[in-house]
Amino acid sequence: MEKFPIERERNGTTMLLCVKCSMAITLLDCKKPSAEEREKFEEEGKQFADSWVKLLNEPEACRLYCSLYSSSKCGCIQSYVNGTLALTRKRKNSHSISESGQSDASETVSVNTEPSEQSEPSDRMKYLVSLLKQSQAIKEKLQKKRSFTDEEVNSFNKSLDQFVLSNRVKLMNLGICERGCQRVLCYSNNFLRKKTASYSQARLQKTKLATRLANCIDLQELHKMKCCEKECCLVTANSLDKLKEWREQSQVSQNDMWKVIAEMFGSKCEFYLQ
């Protein structure tokens, strides 16, 4: 198979590299920020949110900023409101997730109208504030559960689950990260991992092989997608044969699938992709 060089920009210079050198440079560039840099970015986010609190006269807007800073600054909420969120941040493979997340939620939960790309920053912020208020309103009703019957409490629990799960998918489609979704919809990591009996679609559903393959991304288009700061998808352009082998092997059995996952996430992944 013909090997294609990978383009990397570093210090204003465009380089043509192999897979190993490209991944090595990516790891070098992913430096952890210092505590001072994190605090500075956190303060910038608070100032951004406070400015919108004054403009919209909405005290709830003080939560609406993203302070995630791992190897690079996120600030997805700030970028979304200002209209500078890169199109590559939008999840191109989220259609399969949204089918299960929004089907049942639309029956009982009112869905807000999503602002268009030409909307003003104030409209985008008002959209996030409305989601935040709705989530807080449902939670306040749950906190007063002593005055409700068990059936009413279960109904509120179901409404909260459906509201969060459906709107979380919408926000991620806009390019907002998990931390940003948590700030807008007021949920925790425990909420995502709990086994809720009130929302059956949150669990994995058994599907046929043909259906799973139809929802898979075309491997030849995978290198065009944006995945993370390491840009792992770029290396797939030179490893289509191995990716096809992994995909076919994962469909054989559960044990073979775990073997594929071990190879993909193991320390020898670069060796397999050569």
Short mmCIF file of C-alpha atoms in Angstrom, two decimals:
data_model
loop_
_atom_site.label_atom_id
_atom_site.label_comp_id
_atom_site.label_asym_id
_atom_site.label_seq_id
_atom_site.Cartn_x
_atom_site.Cartn_y
_atom_site.Cartn_z
CA MET A 1 0.00 0.00 0.00
CA GLU A 2 1.30 3.47 -0.90
CA LYS A 3 2.25 5.60 2.11
CA PHE A 4 1.13 9.22 2.15
CA PRO A 5 3.10 11.82 4.13
CA ILE A 6 1.26 13.69 6.87
CA GLU A 7 1.37 17.47 6.90
CA ARG A 8 2.15 19.12 10.24
CA GLU A 9 2.50 22.82 10.96
CA ARG A 10 4.94 23.77 13.69
CA ASN A 11 6.55 27.14 14.39
CA GLY A 12 5.21 28.50 11.11
CA THR A 13 6.76 25.67 9.06
CA THR A 14 4.84 22.96 7.21
CA MET A 15 6.52 19.55 7.44
CA LEU A 16 5.85 16.26 5.63
CA LEU A 17 6.25 13.47 8.17
CA CYS A 18 5.70 9.75 8.54
CA VAL A 19 3.28 8.28 11.06
CA LYS A 20 5.84 7.82 13.84
CA CYS A 21 7.32 11.32 13.57
CA SER A 22 3.88 12.90 13.34
CA MET A 23 2.67 11.22 16.54
CA ALA A 24 5.94 12.05 18.32
CA ILE A 25 5.64 15.76 17.49
CA THR A 26 2.01 15.75 18.58
CA LEU A 27 2.98 14.36 21.99
CA LEU A 28 5.68 17.02 22.35
CA ASP A 29 3.22 19.80 21.56
CA CYS A 30 0.68 18.52 24.11
CA LYS A 31 2.27 20.12 27.16
CA LYS A 32 0.30 20.46 30.37
CA PRO A 33 -0.39 24.07 31.37
CA SER A 34 0.85 25.50 34.63
CA ALA A 35 -1.39 26.37 37.57
CA GLU A 36 -1.03 30.08 36.77
CA GLU A 37 -2.19 29.53 33.19
CA ARG A 38 -5.20 27.54 34.38
CA GLU A 39 -6.17 30.24 36.88
CA LYS A 40 -5.80 32.95 34.25
CA PHE A 41 -8.02 31.07 31.79
CA GLU A 42 -10.57 30.43 34.56
CA GLU A 43 -10.66 34.14 35.39
CA GLU A 44 -11.13 35.03 31.71
CA GLY A 45 -14.12 32.68 31.56
CA LYS A 46 -15.69 34.23 34.65
CA GLN A 47 -15.27 37.72 33.22
CA PHE A 48 -16.92 36.57 29.99
CA ALA A 49 -19.91 35.15 31.88
CA ASP A 50 -20.20 38.20 34.16
CA SER A 51 -20.34 40.50 31.14
CA TRP A 52 -23.35 38.59 29.81
CA VAL A 53 -25.00 38.66 33.22
CA LYS A 54 -24.99 42.45 33.01
CA LEU A 55 -26.04 42.61 29.34
CA LEU A 56 -28.96 40.17 29.63
CA ASN A 57 -29.79 40.80 33.30
CA GLU A 58 -29.73 37.03 33.81
CA PRO A 59 -27.90 35.96 37.00
CA GLU A 60 -27.94 32.33 35.81
CA ALA A 61 -25.54 33.22 32.98
CA CYS A 62 -22.64 33.29 35.47
CA ARG A 63 -22.27 29.52 34.92
CA LEU A 64 -22.02 29.72 31.14
CA TYR A 65 -18.32 29.49 30.37
CA CYS A 66 -15.91 26.61 29.72
CA SER A 67 -12.64 26.58 31.67
CA LEU A 68 -11.32 23.22 30.43
CA TYR A 69 -7.56 23.50 29.87
CA SER A 70 -5.75 20.18 29.46
CA SER A 71 -3.15 20.46 26.70
CA SER A 72 -4.86 23.39 24.99
CA LYS A 73 -7.57 25.90 25.86
CA CYS A 74 -11.11 24.78 25.15
CA GLY A 75 -13.47 27.71 25.81
CA CYS A 76 -16.14 26.07 23.65
CA ILE A 77 -19.03 28.00 25.22
CA GLN A 78 -17.27 31.32 24.72
CA SER A 79 -16.44 30.42 21.11
CA TYR A 80 -19.98 29.25 20.41
CA VAL A 81 -21.54 32.45 21.75
CA ASN A 82 -19.09 34.63 19.81
CA GLY A 83 -19.62 32.60 16.63
CA THR A 84 -15.96 31.59 16.32
CA LEU A 85 -16.33 27.90 17.10
CA ALA A 86 -14.54 26.01 14.32
CA LEU A 87 -16.70 23.82 12.12
CA THR A 88 -14.26 20.97 12.68
CA ARG A 89 -15.29 20.88 16.33
CA LYS A 90 -18.80 19.83 15.36
CA ARG A 91 -19.32 16.11 15.74
CA LYS A 92 -19.81 14.60 12.30
CA ASN A 93 -20.59 11.12 13.58
CA SER A 94 -23.27 11.98 16.15
CA HIS A 95 -26.27 11.05 13.99
CA SER A 96 -26.32 7.53 15.38
CA ILE A 97 -26.34 8.86 18.95
CA SER A 98 -29.07 11.41 18.42
CA GLU A 99 -31.49 8.80 17.11
CA SER A 100 -31.72 7.12 20.49
CA GLY A 101 -31.36 10.27 22.56
CA GLN A 102 -34.11 12.36 20.99
CA SER A 103 -36.76 9.84 20.00
CA ASP A 104 -38.44 9.47 23.37
CA ALA A 105 -37.49 12.89 24.71
CA SER A 106 -39.53 14.72 22.11
CA GLU A 107 -42.71 13.16 23.43
CA THR A 108 -42.72 14.81 26.85
CA VAL A 109 -40.04 17.52 26.85
CA SER A 110 -40.41 20.82 25.04
CA VAL A 111 -37.38 21.44 22.82
CA ASN A 112 -35.99 24.95 22.35
CA THR A 113 -35.36 26.35 18.90
CA GLU A 114 -31.67 26.19 18.08
CA PRO A 115 -30.14 29.49 16.86
CA SER A 116 -28.82 29.53 13.31
CA GLU A 117 -25.22 30.24 12.34
CA GLN A 118 -26.22 33.78 11.35
CA SER A 119 -27.76 34.52 14.75
CA GLU A 120 -26.43 37.25 17.01
CA PRO A 121 -24.27 36.33 20.03
CA SER A 122 -27.08 37.47 22.33
CA ASP A 123 -29.45 34.94 20.74
CA ARG A 124 -26.96 32.12 21.29
CA MET A 125 -26.47 33.10 24.92
CA LYS A 126 -30.23 33.35 25.48
CA TYR A 127 -30.58 29.82 24.05
CA LEU A 128 -28.04 28.47 26.57
CA VAL A 129 -29.67 30.40 29.42
CA SER A 130 -33.08 28.95 28.54
CA LEU A 131 -31.67 25.41 28.67
CA LEU A 132 -30.02 26.18 32.00
CA LYS A 133 -33.25 27.56 33.47
CA GLN A 134 -35.31 24.57 32.35
CA SER A 135 -32.85 22.12 33.89
CA GLN A 136 -32.78 24.06 37.16
CA ALA A 137 -36.60 24.24 37.24
CA ILE A 138 -36.95 20.46 36.95
CA LYS A 139 -34.33 19.97 39.67
CA GLU A 140 -36.12 22.38 42.01
CA LYS A 141 -39.30 20.34 41.65
CA LEU A 142 -37.37 17.19 42.53
CA GLN A 143 -36.00 18.84 45.67
CA LYS A 144 -39.62 19.35 46.86
CA LYS A 145 -40.44 15.67 46.40
CA ARG A 146 -41.73 15.32 49.98
CA SER A 147 -44.95 17.01 48.92
CA PHE A 148 -45.40 14.78 45.85
CA THR A 149 -46.54 11.22 45.38
CA ASP A 150 -44.20 8.49 44.14
CA GLU A 151 -45.75 8.63 40.68
CA GLU A 152 -45.12 12.38 40.41
CA VAL A 153 -41.51 11.97 41.56
CA ASN A 154 -40.90 9.27 38.94
CA SER A 155 -42.42 11.55 36.33
CA PHE A 156 -40.03 14.39 37.26
CA ASN A 157 -37.07 11.99 37.20
CA LYS A 158 -38.03 10.82 33.75
CA SER A 159 -38.45 14.41 32.53
CA LEU A 160 -34.99 15.35 33.81
CA ASP A 161 -33.35 12.30 32.22
CA GLN A 162 -34.97 12.91 28.87
CA PHE A 163 -34.26 16.64 28.91
CA VAL A 164 -30.56 16.27 29.73
CA LEU A 165 -29.84 13.34 27.42
CA SER A 166 -31.54 14.87 24.39
CA ASN A 167 -30.13 18.39 24.77
CA ARG A 168 -26.66 17.05 25.59
CA VAL A 169 -26.53 15.52 22.10
CA LYS A 170 -27.64 18.81 20.54
CA LEU A 171 -24.97 20.80 22.36
CA MET A 172 -22.26 18.32 21.38
CA ASN A 173 -23.37 18.58 17.76
CA LEU A 174 -22.71 22.32 18.06
CA GLY A 175 -19.14 21.60 19.19
CA ILE A 176 -19.54 22.08 22.96
CA CYS A 177 -17.45 19.66 25.02
CA GLU A 178 -18.63 17.44 27.88
CA ARG A 179 -17.55 19.95 30.53
CA GLY A 180 -19.47 22.70 28.76
CA CYS A 181 -22.59 20.55 28.52
CA GLN A 182 -22.40 19.90 32.25
CA ARG A 183 -22.31 23.63 32.98
CA VAL A 184 -25.30 24.32 30.74
CA LEU A 185 -27.52 21.38 31.73
CA CYS A 186 -26.42 21.08 35.40
CA TYR A 187 -25.61 17.36 35.52
CA SER A 188 -22.69 15.39 36.92
CA ASN A 189 -20.57 12.48 35.76
CA ASN A 190 -22.59 10.18 38.02
CA PHE A 191 -25.72 11.09 36.07
CA LEU A 192 -24.23 9.74 32.84
CA ARG A 193 -23.16 6.47 34.42
CA LYS A 194 -26.17 5.62 36.50
CA LYS A 195 -28.56 2.88 35.38
CA THR A 196 -31.87 4.62 35.08
CA ALA A 197 -34.99 2.49 34.71
CA SER A 198 -37.03 5.48 33.60
CA TYR A 199 -35.08 5.92 30.37
CA SER A 200 -34.64 2.63 28.57
CA GLN A 201 -33.04 4.19 25.47
CA ALA A 202 -30.03 5.22 27.56
CA ARG A 203 -28.94 1.58 27.61
CA LEU A 204 -27.23 -0.21 24.76
CA GLN A 205 -29.64 -1.77 22.32
CA LYS A 206 -28.85 -4.98 20.47
CA THR A 207 -28.73 -4.35 16.74
CA LYS A 208 -28.09 -6.50 13.70
CA LEU A 209 -24.69 -6.59 12.01
CA ALA A 210 -25.97 -4.95 8.82
CA THR A 211 -27.40 -2.04 10.83
CA ARG A 212 -24.16 -1.51 12.72
CA LEU A 213 -22.10 -1.55 9.54
CA ALA A 214 -24.47 0.91 7.87
CA ASN A 215 -23.90 3.39 10.74
CA CYS A 216 -20.11 3.03 10.58
CA ILE A 217 -18.03 5.84 9.16
CA ASP A 218 -16.36 5.30 5.79
CA LEU A 219 -12.71 4.55 6.56
CA GLN A 220 -11.52 6.51 3.53
CA GLU A 221 -13.17 9.64 4.97
CA LEU A 222 -11.93 9.12 8.52
CA HIS A 223 -8.70 11.11 8.06
CA LYS A 224 -10.75 14.24 7.23
CA MET A 225 -12.41 14.27 10.65
CA LYS A 226 -11.31 16.17 13.75
CA CYS A 227 -10.99 13.95 16.83
CA CYS A 228 -8.81 15.52 19.55
CA GLU A 229 -5.69 17.62 20.14
CA LYS A 230 -3.49 14.70 19.01
CA GLU A 231 -5.34 14.52 15.67
CA CYS A 232 -5.24 10.73 15.64
CA CYS A 233 -7.52 10.54 12.61
CA LEU A 234 -4.77 11.90 10.35
CA VAL A 235 -2.67 8.74 10.68
CA THR A 236 -5.50 6.60 9.34
CA ALA A 237 -4.81 7.76 5.77
CA ASN A 238 -1.74 5.49 5.69
CA SER A 239 -3.31 2.54 7.51
CA LEU A 240 -6.54 1.70 5.69
CA ASP A 241 -5.67 -1.99 5.36
CA LYS A 242 -5.13 -2.38 9.10
CA LEU A 243 -8.29 -0.42 9.91
CA LYS A 244 -10.35 -2.66 7.61
CA GLU A 245 -8.82 -5.71 9.30
CA TRP A 246 -9.72 -4.31 12.74
CA ARG A 247 -13.29 -3.58 11.68
CA GLU A 248 -13.79 -7.09 10.23
CA GLN A 249 -12.20 -8.75 13.24
CA SER A 250 -14.36 -6.81 15.71
CA GLN A 251 -17.51 -8.21 14.09
CA VAL A 252 -16.50 -11.85 14.62
CA SER A 253 -17.10 -12.18 18.37
CA GLN A 254 -16.97 -10.30 21.66
CA ASN A 255 -13.49 -11.63 22.47
CA ASP A 256 -12.14 -10.53 19.09
CA MET A 257 -13.62 -7.09 19.63
CA TRP A 258 -11.76 -6.73 22.94
CA LYS A 259 -8.54 -7.83 21.22
CA VAL A 260 -9.00 -5.09 18.64
CA ILE A 261 -9.62 -2.51 21.36
CA ALA A 262 -6.46 -3.67 23.18
CA GLU A 263 -4.40 -3.20 20.01
CA MET A 264 -5.89 0.22 19.27
CA PHE A 265 -5.39 1.64 22.77
CA GLY A 266 -2.22 -0.26 23.66
CA SER A 267 1.34 1.05 23.70
CA LYS A 268 2.13 -0.79 20.43
CA CYS A 269 -0.53 0.99 18.38
CA GLU A 270 2.15 2.77 16.32
CA PHE A 271 3.65 -0.62 15.41
CA TYR A 272 0.30 -1.89 14.09
CA LEU A 273 -0.27 1.25 12.00
CA GLN A 274 3.06 1.14 10.18
#
